[in-house]
Amino acid sequence: MAMKLTNESIARLRKEGVNEGKASREITDMIEKGLKLVLYASGTASFVMRWVYKKRKYNKTIGCVDIISLSQSRERVKAIKASLVLGNGIAGNDAISYEQIMSKLFVELAEAYMQFSVNRKKSSRSDLGRFKKWILPKFARCKLLNMNTDDIAQFHIEVAELSSTATANRVLNLIKATFTWGIRFGHVVGKSPAANISAFAEPRQAIRYLEQHDVSRLLQRLEQDDKPASLLLRLLAYSGLRMGEALGAKQSDFNPDKCSLYLFDTKSGESRLVQLSNMACDILITQRKLYGSKAWLFPGISGVKPMSPPSRYFRRIATELGFSEDITPHSCRHALAVNMGLCGASIHEISDYLGHKSLKTTQIYLQNLPSKLKQRADDVAAFYHADVIDDAVTTNL
C-alpha cells in the first residue's frame, strides 16, 4: 500500500491498526521514496527505510513514530541516500570508527533502544513516557562521547527535586539500560557513563490491603452487577491474578477439568500454571459459555482485543463502599496473599501461587500479618508462663 503520508493519515492508520492475525502492516510514503510506515499489532509504529544496493536488499529503522516526526524521518532518509550516493557505504556493512559511533546523538540511541524493546519489555510504554518527559529534553542533542557521569548524576538529583526519588531512580535505570543495550549491540563503545551512579534510597511505604470483611463486602457488591467488569474483578479477588495476566489470557489457556489457567505472559517474563479456586473456575466457565473456547477470557467490544482495565468502574464501587483512594484492583492480590497466610499457608506456598521470583516480594505482601504474628508471640509467652507454673507446682509438692 502506498500513499502520501501526513500526520493526519498516520494517526488514522494507527487507529485502524493491523488486520487480525497479522503481526504488522506496511505503508509506503509517496513523497520520499524508500520511507515506510510500519504498524505493529502491539499498537506501536515506526518509520523504516528500505532500499536495494548492488542487487541486495537493505532496511534501516529510522525511529519510533512517537519519538521522531514525519518530517525528521524524511530528512534522515534523504541524508542516508546522500551518503550512499557519495559511496560512504552502508551502515552495519563497513568498519566504523570510534568517532563515527560515539558522535551520534543520544536521541538516536534512545530511538534504537525503544524500537528493540517495544515488543520485549513490559514497561516500554512507561519508558517512552520517561524519555519524552525527562531524558530527551535534557540529553537529546548531546553526542554520546560528550555524555559523562557528572552530568547524569546531576540530572538524577534534579529529577528527584522536581518529582520524587522513585521517579528519579526509574529515569536513571532507563538511562543505564539504554547504554547497556547500546554497548551490547555495538551502538556504544566503551563504558556506560551511568554505570557507577547509585540510586537514591526509597522509603518503603506500608502496603494497603483489603481486610477479610472488606473483600466480602466488595464481592457482595460486585455480584449485584451482571457486567464483564464485575466478573473480572471477582476473578482477581478469588485468584490473586494481576490485571494484565487476566486480560492477557485466552480461553484456550483455561482448563475447566483441572480448574487451572496457564499464563504465558507474566510480569516476571516466565510462564506459570495457576490452580484456580472453584469460585474462580466458575467465572471462567461462564465466560466460555458466553464467548466460546477461542476468545480472550474477557474480550473487548470488537472481540479482537481484550477489554480495557475497568479502573473507573472499580473506583466507583470502591467509593461507594467507603474504601480509601489507595485501594486499587491490585489490592485484591495483596488481600489474597494475607488471607492465605491467615488460613495457614506457608510463605513458600504463597510465593509459588502468586508467581513471585523472590521470597522478598512475598515478605512485602505479608507485612500486613501483625495479628497472626502477635498470636504466635502470645503462644510463646503462654508456653513460657505454663513452664513457670509447672515448676512452682512441683516445688510446692
GROMACS .gro file of C-alpha atoms in nm:
model
  397
    1MET     CA    1   0.000   0.000   0.000
    2ALA     CA    2   0.133   0.343  -0.099
    3MET     CA    3   0.006   0.688  -0.009
    4LYS     CA    4   0.114   1.041   0.071
    5LEU     CA    5   0.186   1.019   0.442
    6THR     CA    6   0.071   1.306   0.662
    7ASN     CA    7   0.038   1.340   1.037
    8GLU     CA    8  -0.339   1.304   0.999
    9SER     CA    9  -0.315   0.992   0.782
   10ILE     CA   10  -0.064   0.834   1.023
   11ALA     CA   11  -0.300   0.894   1.318
   12ARG     CA   12  -0.586   0.741   1.118
   13LEU     CA   13  -0.380   0.438   1.013
   14ARG     CA   14  -0.268   0.378   1.372
   15LYS     CA   15  -0.629   0.389   1.484
   16GLU     CA   16  -0.724   0.132   1.219
   17GLY     CA   17  -0.444  -0.093   1.341
   18VAL     CA   18  -0.333  -0.423   1.191
   19ASN     CA   19  -0.557  -0.684   1.034
   20GLU     CA   20  -0.647  -0.973   1.262
   21GLY     CA   21  -0.387  -1.249   1.256
   22LYS     CA   22  -0.118  -1.021   1.110
   23ALA     CA   23   0.191  -0.910   1.303
   24SER     CA   24   0.243  -0.587   1.110
   25ARG     CA   25   0.125  -0.364   0.827
   26GLU     CA   26   0.346  -0.157   0.593
   27ILE     CA   27   0.261   0.166   0.410
   28THR     CA   28   0.496   0.327   0.155
   29ASP     CA   29   0.541   0.705   0.154
   30MET     CA   30   0.481   0.853  -0.194
   31ILE     CA   31   0.675   1.170  -0.106
   32GLU     CA   32   1.010   1.024   0.000
   33LYS     CA   33   1.096   0.708  -0.192
   34GLY     CA   34   1.219   0.429   0.036
   35LEU     CA   35   1.043   0.554   0.351
   36LYS     CA   36   0.790   0.314   0.501
   37LEU     CA   37   0.549   0.338   0.790
   38VAL     CA   38   0.530   0.004   0.974
   39LEU     CA   39   0.237  -0.059   1.209
   40TYR     CA   40   0.267  -0.340   1.464
   41ALA     CA   41  -0.005  -0.548   1.629
   42SER     CA   42   0.112  -0.416   1.967
   43GLY     CA   43  -0.013  -0.070   1.869
   44THR     CA   44   0.330   0.083   1.810
   45ALA     CA   45   0.452   0.229   1.480
   46SER     CA   46   0.793   0.302   1.329
   47PHE     CA   47   0.947   0.469   1.027
   48VAL     CA   48   1.169   0.232   0.826
   49MET     CA   49   1.382   0.283   0.517
   50ARG     CA   50   1.417   0.002   0.264
   51TRP     CA   51   1.642   0.012  -0.042
   52VAL     CA   52   1.825  -0.208  -0.290
   53TYR     CA   53   2.203  -0.171  -0.333
   54LYS     CA   54   2.401  -0.383  -0.579
   55LYS     CA   55   2.109  -0.629  -0.608
   56ARG     CA   56   2.090  -0.671  -0.230
   57LYS     CA   57   1.800  -0.558  -0.015
   58TYR     CA   58   1.865  -0.348   0.297
   59ASN     CA   59   1.649  -0.193   0.563
   60LYS     CA   60   1.714   0.053   0.844
   61THR     CA   61   1.487   0.162   1.127
   62ILE     CA   62   1.458   0.541   1.129
   63GLY     CA   63   1.274   0.570   1.462
   64CYS     CA   64   0.952   0.527   1.657
   65VAL     CA   65   0.664   0.745   1.539
   66ASP     CA   66   0.612   0.864   1.898
   67ILE     CA   67   0.969   0.996   1.914
   68ILE     CA   68   1.061   1.116   1.565
   69SER     CA   69   0.835   1.325   1.341
   70LEU     CA   70   0.742   1.255   0.979
   71SER     CA   71   0.947   1.550   0.852
   72GLN     CA   72   1.251   1.439   1.054
   73SER     CA   73   1.217   1.087   0.910
   74ARG     CA   74   1.212   1.222   0.555
   75GLU     CA   75   1.520   1.433   0.621
   76ARG     CA   76   1.702   1.132   0.765
   77VAL     CA   77   1.614   0.919   0.463
   78LYS     CA   78   1.749   1.194   0.236
   79ALA     CA   79   2.074   1.201   0.437
   80ILE     CA   80   2.114   0.823   0.406
   81LYS     CA   81   2.056   0.843   0.031
   82ALA     CA   82   2.318   1.118   0.002
   83SER     CA   83   2.565   0.907   0.197
   84LEU     CA   84   2.506   0.613  -0.039
   85VAL     CA   85   2.549   0.831  -0.347
   86LEU     CA   86   2.881   0.958  -0.213
   87GLY     CA   87   2.995   0.600  -0.165
   88ASN     CA   88   3.021   0.616   0.213
   89GLY     CA   89   2.898   0.261   0.248
   90ILE     CA   90   2.600   0.109   0.421
   91ALA     CA   91   2.553   0.115   0.797
   92GLY     CA   92   2.645  -0.217   0.952
   93ASN     CA   93   2.836  -0.332   0.643
   94ASP     CA   94   3.166  -0.140   0.676
   95ALA     CA   95   3.400  -0.092   0.970
   96ILE     CA   96   3.308   0.222   1.165
   97SER     CA   97   3.548   0.419   1.381
   98TYR     CA   98   3.503   0.513   1.745
   99GLU     CA   99   3.441   0.876   1.649
  100GLN     CA  100   3.172   0.778   1.399
  101ILE     CA  101   2.986   0.570   1.657
  102MET     CA  102   3.019   0.800   1.956
  103SER     CA  103   2.948   1.116   1.755
  104LYS     CA  104   2.587   1.005   1.723
  105LEU     CA  105   2.328   1.191   1.925
  106PHE     CA  106   2.174   1.033   2.233
  107VAL     CA  107   1.828   1.063   2.074
  108GLU     CA  108   1.942   0.816   1.805
  109LEU     CA  109   2.047   0.565   2.070
  110ALA     CA  110   1.717   0.616   2.256
  111GLU     CA  111   1.515   0.556   1.938
  112ALA     CA  112   1.705   0.238   1.859
  113TYR     CA  113   1.662   0.110   2.215
  114MET     CA  114   1.286   0.179   2.214
  115GLN     CA  115   1.246   0.005   1.880
  116PHE     CA  116   1.425  -0.301   2.019
  117SER     CA  117   1.237  -0.313   2.349
  118VAL     CA  118   0.885  -0.224   2.236
  119ASN     CA  119   0.779  -0.590   2.198
  120ARG     CA  120   1.024  -0.730   2.452
  121LYS     CA  121   0.978  -0.516   2.761
  122LYS     CA  122   0.653  -0.477   2.951
  123SER     CA  123   0.743  -0.129   3.066
  124SER     CA  124   0.810   0.001   2.712
  125ARG     CA  125   0.518   0.247   2.727
  126SER     CA  126   0.632   0.381   3.062
  127ASP     CA  127   0.987   0.403   2.926
  128LEU     CA  128   0.863   0.606   2.629
  129GLY     CA  129   0.693   0.847   2.867
  130ARG     CA  130   1.012   0.889   3.072
  131PHE     CA  131   1.216   0.951   2.759
  132LYS     CA  132   0.977   1.220   2.637
  133LYS     CA  133   0.917   1.391   2.971
  134TRP     CA  134   1.259   1.375   3.136
  135ILE     CA  135   1.552   1.233   2.941
  136LEU     CA  136   1.523   1.365   2.585
  137PRO     CA  137   1.459   1.730   2.682
  138LYS     CA  138   1.794   1.713   2.866
  139PHE     CA  139   2.014   1.488   2.652
  140ALA     CA  140   1.850   1.451   2.308
  141ARG     CA  141   2.107   1.669   2.124
  142CYS     CA  142   2.408   1.551   2.325
  143LYS     CA  143   2.667   1.346   2.144
  144LEU     CA  144   2.738   1.011   2.310
  145LEU     CA  145   3.106   1.094   2.352
  146ASN     CA  146   3.014   1.412   2.543
  147MET     CA  147   2.785   1.246   2.797
  148ASN     CA  148   2.961   1.196   3.129
  149THR     CA  149   2.892   1.063   3.478
  150ASP     CA  150   2.880   1.406   3.644
  151ASP     CA  151   2.609   1.539   3.411
  152ILE     CA  152   2.392   1.230   3.453
  153ALA     CA  153   2.438   1.228   3.831
  154GLN     CA  154   2.337   1.596   3.850
  155PHE     CA  155   2.037   1.523   3.628
  156HIS     CA  156   1.942   1.239   3.865
  157ILE     CA  157   1.937   1.490   4.153
  158GLU     CA  158   1.733   1.741   3.951
  159VAL     CA  159   1.462   1.487   3.870
  160ALA     CA  160   1.439   1.390   4.238
  161GLU     CA  161   1.394   1.756   4.334
  162LEU     CA  162   1.130   1.817   4.067
  163SER     CA  163   0.942   1.492   4.122
  164SER     CA  164   1.042   1.216   4.368
  165THR     CA  165   1.328   0.980   4.446
  166ALA     CA  166   1.129   0.692   4.298
  167THR     CA  167   1.083   0.873   3.965
  168ALA     CA  168   1.449   0.979   3.962
  169ASN     CA  169   1.562   0.620   4.018
  170ARG     CA  170   1.344   0.489   3.736
  171VAL     CA  171   1.476   0.755   3.500
  172LEU     CA  172   1.832   0.666   3.598
  173ASN     CA  173   1.765   0.295   3.546
  174LEU     CA  174   1.632   0.369   3.198
  175ILE     CA  175   1.947   0.564   3.106
  176LYS     CA  176   2.157   0.275   3.237
  177ALA     CA  177   1.951   0.019   3.043
  178THR     CA  178   1.983   0.225   2.723
  179PHE     CA  179   2.362   0.245   2.744
  180THR     CA  180   2.394  -0.121   2.846
  181TRP     CA  181   2.189  -0.224   2.545
  182GLY     CA  182   2.389   0.009   2.321
  183ILE     CA  183   2.720  -0.144   2.434
  184ARG     CA  184   2.585  -0.495   2.383
  185PHE     CA  185   2.473  -0.430   2.025
  186GLY     CA  186   2.755  -0.206   1.910
  187HIS     CA  187   2.581   0.132   1.929
  188VAL     CA  188   2.811   0.248   2.210
  189VAL     CA  189   3.185   0.191   2.254
  190GLY     CA  190   3.344   0.176   2.597
  191LYS     CA  191   3.184   0.201   2.941
  192SER     CA  192   2.842   0.340   3.027
  193PRO     CA  193   2.871   0.689   3.183
  194ALA     CA  194   2.579   0.599   3.412
  195ALA     CA  195   2.724   0.272   3.538
  196ASN     CA  196   2.862   0.394   3.873
  197ILE     CA  197   2.573   0.622   3.973
  198SER     CA  198   2.385   0.484   4.274
  199ALA     CA  199   2.010   0.505   4.311
  200PHE     CA  200   1.858   0.706   4.595
  201ALA     CA  201   1.724   0.517   4.896
  202GLU     CA  202   1.347   0.494   4.872
  203PRO     CA  203   1.141   0.482   5.193
  204ARG     CA  204   0.922   0.173   5.198
  205GLN     CA  205   0.557   0.259   5.235
  206ALA     CA  206   0.309   0.037   5.412
  207ILE     CA  207   0.100  -0.157   5.162
  208ARG     CA  208  -0.273  -0.112   5.200
  209TYR     CA  209  -0.482  -0.421   5.154
  210LEU     CA  210  -0.843  -0.519   5.199
  211GLU     CA  211  -0.941  -0.684   5.525
  212GLN     CA  212  -1.141  -1.005   5.509
  213HIS     CA  213  -1.473  -0.828   5.574
  214ASP     CA  214  -1.386  -0.563   5.311
  215VAL     CA  215  -1.326  -0.833   5.048
  216SER     CA  216  -1.660  -0.990   5.142
  217ARG     CA  217  -1.837  -0.655   5.103
  218LEU     CA  218  -1.666  -0.597   4.768
  219LEU     CA  219  -1.767  -0.940   4.637
  220GLN     CA  220  -2.125  -0.896   4.753
  221ARG     CA  221  -2.145  -0.561   4.574
  222LEU     CA  222  -1.988  -0.697   4.254
  223GLU     CA  223  -2.236  -0.987   4.248
  224GLN     CA  224  -2.515  -0.732   4.212
  225ASP     CA  225  -2.385  -0.628   3.867
  226ASP     CA  226  -2.411  -0.855   3.566
  227LYS     CA  227  -2.118  -0.700   3.379
  228PRO     CA  228  -1.791  -0.839   3.238
  229ALA     CA  229  -1.604  -0.585   3.452
  230SER     CA  230  -1.775  -0.723   3.763
  231LEU     CA  231  -1.679  -1.081   3.670
  232LEU     CA  232  -1.319  -0.973   3.602
  233LEU     CA  233  -1.282  -0.806   3.944
  234ARG     CA  234  -1.437  -1.106   4.117
  235LEU     CA  235  -1.185  -1.330   3.939
  236LEU     CA  236  -0.899  -1.111   4.066
  237ALA     CA  237  -1.030  -1.137   4.422
  238TYR     CA  238  -1.066  -1.516   4.406
  239SER     CA  239  -0.741  -1.590   4.218
  240GLY     CA  240  -0.491  -1.314   4.304
  241LEU     CA  241  -0.410  -1.268   3.935
  242ARG     CA  242  -0.263  -0.943   3.817
  243MET     CA  243  -0.494  -0.736   3.598
  244GLY     CA  244  -0.263  -0.773   3.297
  245GLU     CA  245  -0.244  -1.151   3.342
  246ALA     CA  246  -0.622  -1.189   3.347
  247LEU     CA  247  -0.674  -0.962   3.046
  248GLY     CA  248  -0.386  -1.117   2.850
  249ALA     CA  249  -0.510  -1.477   2.884
  250LYS     CA  250  -0.737  -1.665   2.645
  251GLN     CA  251  -0.996  -1.936   2.692
  252SER     CA  252  -0.756  -2.180   2.526
  253ASP     CA  253  -0.525  -2.129   2.827
  254PHE     CA  254  -0.802  -2.233   3.066
  255ASN     CA  255  -0.859  -2.599   3.160
  256PRO     CA  256  -1.201  -2.632   3.330
  257ASP     CA  257  -1.149  -3.002   3.405
  258LYS     CA  258  -0.840  -2.932   3.615
  259CYS     CA  259  -0.951  -2.585   3.729
  260SER     CA  260  -0.624  -2.435   3.606
  261LEU     CA  261  -0.510  -2.139   3.397
  262TYR     CA  262  -0.180  -2.135   3.210
  263LEU     CA  263  -0.024  -1.788   3.192
  264PHE     CA  264   0.218  -1.737   2.905
  265ASP     CA  265   0.272  -1.366   2.969
  266THR     CA  266   0.356  -1.268   3.329
  267LYS     CA  267   0.534  -0.978   3.495
  268SER     CA  268   0.843  -1.190   3.559
  269GLY     CA  269   0.855  -1.292   3.193
  270GLU     CA  270   0.815  -1.661   3.283
  271SER     CA  271   0.505  -1.867   3.215
  272ARG     CA  272   0.328  -2.038   3.505
  273LEU     CA  273   0.031  -2.260   3.584
  274VAL     CA  274  -0.227  -2.125   3.829
  275GLN     CA  275  -0.457  -2.360   4.018
  276LEU     CA  276  -0.789  -2.178   4.046
  277SER     CA  277  -1.043  -2.197   4.325
  278ASN     CA  278  -1.386  -2.335   4.238
  279MET     CA  279  -1.531  -1.983   4.253
  280ALA     CA  280  -1.273  -1.851   4.003
  281CYS     CA  281  -1.321  -2.154   3.781
  282ASP     CA  282  -1.699  -2.096   3.767
  283ILE     CA  283  -1.642  -1.739   3.647
  284LEU     CA  284  -1.425  -1.853   3.356
  285ILE     CA  285  -1.674  -2.129   3.266
  286THR     CA  286  -1.945  -1.860   3.249
  287GLN     CA  287  -1.723  -1.654   3.017
  288ARG     CA  288  -1.657  -1.957   2.795
  289LYS     CA  289  -2.031  -2.020   2.756
  290LEU     CA  290  -2.078  -1.658   2.651
  291TYR     CA  291  -1.782  -1.611   2.415
  292GLY     CA  292  -1.659  -1.958   2.316
  293SER     CA  293  -1.340  -2.153   2.374
  294LYS     CA  294  -1.114  -1.947   2.143
  295ALA     CA  295  -1.183  -1.598   2.271
  296TRP     CA  296  -1.000  -1.385   2.525
  297LEU     CA  297  -1.105  -1.456   2.881
  298PHE     CA  298  -1.252  -1.106   2.885
  299PRO     CA  299  -1.288  -0.984   2.524
  300GLY     CA  300  -1.344  -0.622   2.432
  301ILE     CA  301  -1.639  -0.491   2.234
  302SER     CA  302  -1.487  -0.589   1.898
  303GLY     CA  303  -1.361  -0.923   2.027
  304VAL     CA  304  -1.026  -0.869   1.855
  305LYS     CA  305  -0.859  -0.731   2.167
  306PRO     CA  306  -0.924  -0.792   2.538
  307MET     CA  307  -1.134  -0.545   2.732
  308SER     CA  308  -0.970  -0.240   2.888
  309PRO     CA  309  -0.896  -0.240   3.263
  310PRO     CA  310  -1.217  -0.132   3.444
  311SER     CA  311  -1.042   0.131   3.656
  312ARG     CA  312  -1.330   0.379   3.667
  313TYR     CA  313  -1.582   0.108   3.745
  314PHE     CA  314  -1.370  -0.016   4.035
  315ARG     CA  315  -1.318   0.336   4.169
  316ARG     CA  316  -1.694   0.398   4.163
  317ILE     CA  317  -1.760   0.075   4.355
  318ALA     CA  318  -1.471   0.144   4.597
  319THR     CA  319  -1.603   0.494   4.671
  320GLU     CA  320  -1.950   0.354   4.725
  321LEU     CA  321  -1.810   0.108   4.981
  322GLY     CA  322  -1.604   0.377   5.154
  323PHE     CA  323  -1.259   0.243   5.054
  324SER     CA  324  -0.967   0.486   5.054
  325GLU     CA  325  -0.813   0.622   4.732
  326ASP     CA  326  -0.509   0.393   4.757
  327ILE     CA  327  -0.721   0.078   4.726
  328THR     CA  328  -0.698  -0.050   4.367
  329PRO     CA  329  -0.784  -0.377   4.189
  330HIS     CA  330  -0.427  -0.490   4.267
  331SER     CA  331  -0.517  -0.468   4.637
  332CYS     CA  332  -0.718  -0.786   4.584
  333ARG     CA  333  -0.391  -0.968   4.511
  334HIS     CA  334  -0.238  -0.843   4.836
  335ALA     CA  335  -0.555  -0.938   5.023
  336LEU     CA  336  -0.543  -1.293   4.887
  337ALA     CA  337  -0.179  -1.330   4.996
  338VAL     CA  338  -0.250  -1.208   5.351
  339ASN     CA  339  -0.563  -1.417   5.392
  340MET     CA  340  -0.388  -1.728   5.256
  341GLY     CA  341  -0.133  -1.670   5.533
  342LEU     CA  342  -0.410  -1.635   5.790
  343CYS     CA  343  -0.557  -1.962   5.664
  344GLY     CA  344  -0.228  -2.141   5.734
  345ALA     CA  345  -0.040  -2.131   5.401
  346SER     CA  346   0.338  -2.102   5.428
  347ILE     CA  347   0.529  -1.816   5.270
  348HIS     CA  348   0.671  -2.060   5.013
  349GLU     CA  349   0.324  -2.177   4.912
  350ILE     CA  350   0.200  -1.819   4.880
  351SER     CA  351   0.505  -1.719   4.678
  352ASP     CA  352   0.460  -2.010   4.437
  353TYR     CA  353   0.089  -1.940   4.398
  354LEU     CA  354   0.139  -1.570   4.320
  355GLY     CA  355   0.432  -1.638   4.086
  356HIS     CA  356   0.691  -1.435   4.277
  357LYS     CA  357   1.052  -1.491   4.173
  358SER     CA  358   1.179  -1.384   4.514
  359LEU     CA  359   1.054  -1.450   4.867
  360LYS     CA  360   1.140  -1.088   4.946
  361THR     CA  361   0.846  -0.978   4.733
  362THR     CA  362   0.615  -1.213   4.921
  363GLN     CA  363   0.750  -1.083   5.252
  364ILE     CA  364   0.645  -0.732   5.148
  365TYR     CA  365   0.295  -0.865   5.077
  366LEU     CA  366   0.281  -1.037   5.417
  367GLN     CA  367   0.390  -0.739   5.625
  368ASN     CA  368   0.017  -0.696   5.693
  369LEU     CA  369   0.005  -1.007   5.914
  370PRO     CA  370   0.058  -0.848   6.257
  371SER     CA  371  -0.241  -1.023   6.413
  372LYS     CA  372  -0.103  -1.366   6.326
  373LEU     CA  373   0.249  -1.278   6.438
  374LYS     CA  374   0.113  -1.136   6.764
  375GLN     CA  375  -0.080  -1.459   6.821
  376ARG     CA  376   0.240  -1.658   6.772
  377ALA     CA  377   0.419  -1.431   7.025
  378ASP     CA  378   0.130  -1.476   7.271
  379ASP     CA  379   0.150  -1.855   7.225
  380VAL     CA  380   0.522  -1.850   7.308
  381ALA     CA  381   0.467  -1.627   7.614
  382ALA     CA  382   0.190  -1.858   7.732
  383PHE     CA  383   0.421  -2.155   7.682
  384TYR     CA  384   0.692  -1.989   7.893
  385HIS     CA  385   0.436  -1.897   8.160
  386ALA     CA  386   0.299  -2.250   8.169
  387ASP     CA  387   0.652  -2.381   8.227
  388VAL     CA  388   0.698  -2.142   8.522
  389ILE     CA  389   0.364  -2.251   8.673
  390ASP     CA  390   0.460  -2.619   8.637
  391ASP     CA  391   0.788  -2.552   8.824
  392ALA     CA  392   0.603  -2.371   9.101
  393VAL     CA  393   0.354  -2.655   9.141
  394THR     CA  394   0.635  -2.912   9.151
  395THR     CA  395   0.821  -2.711   9.420
  396ASN     CA  396   0.511  -2.684   9.638
  397LEU     CA  397   0.458  -3.056   9.615
   0.00000   0.00000   0.00000
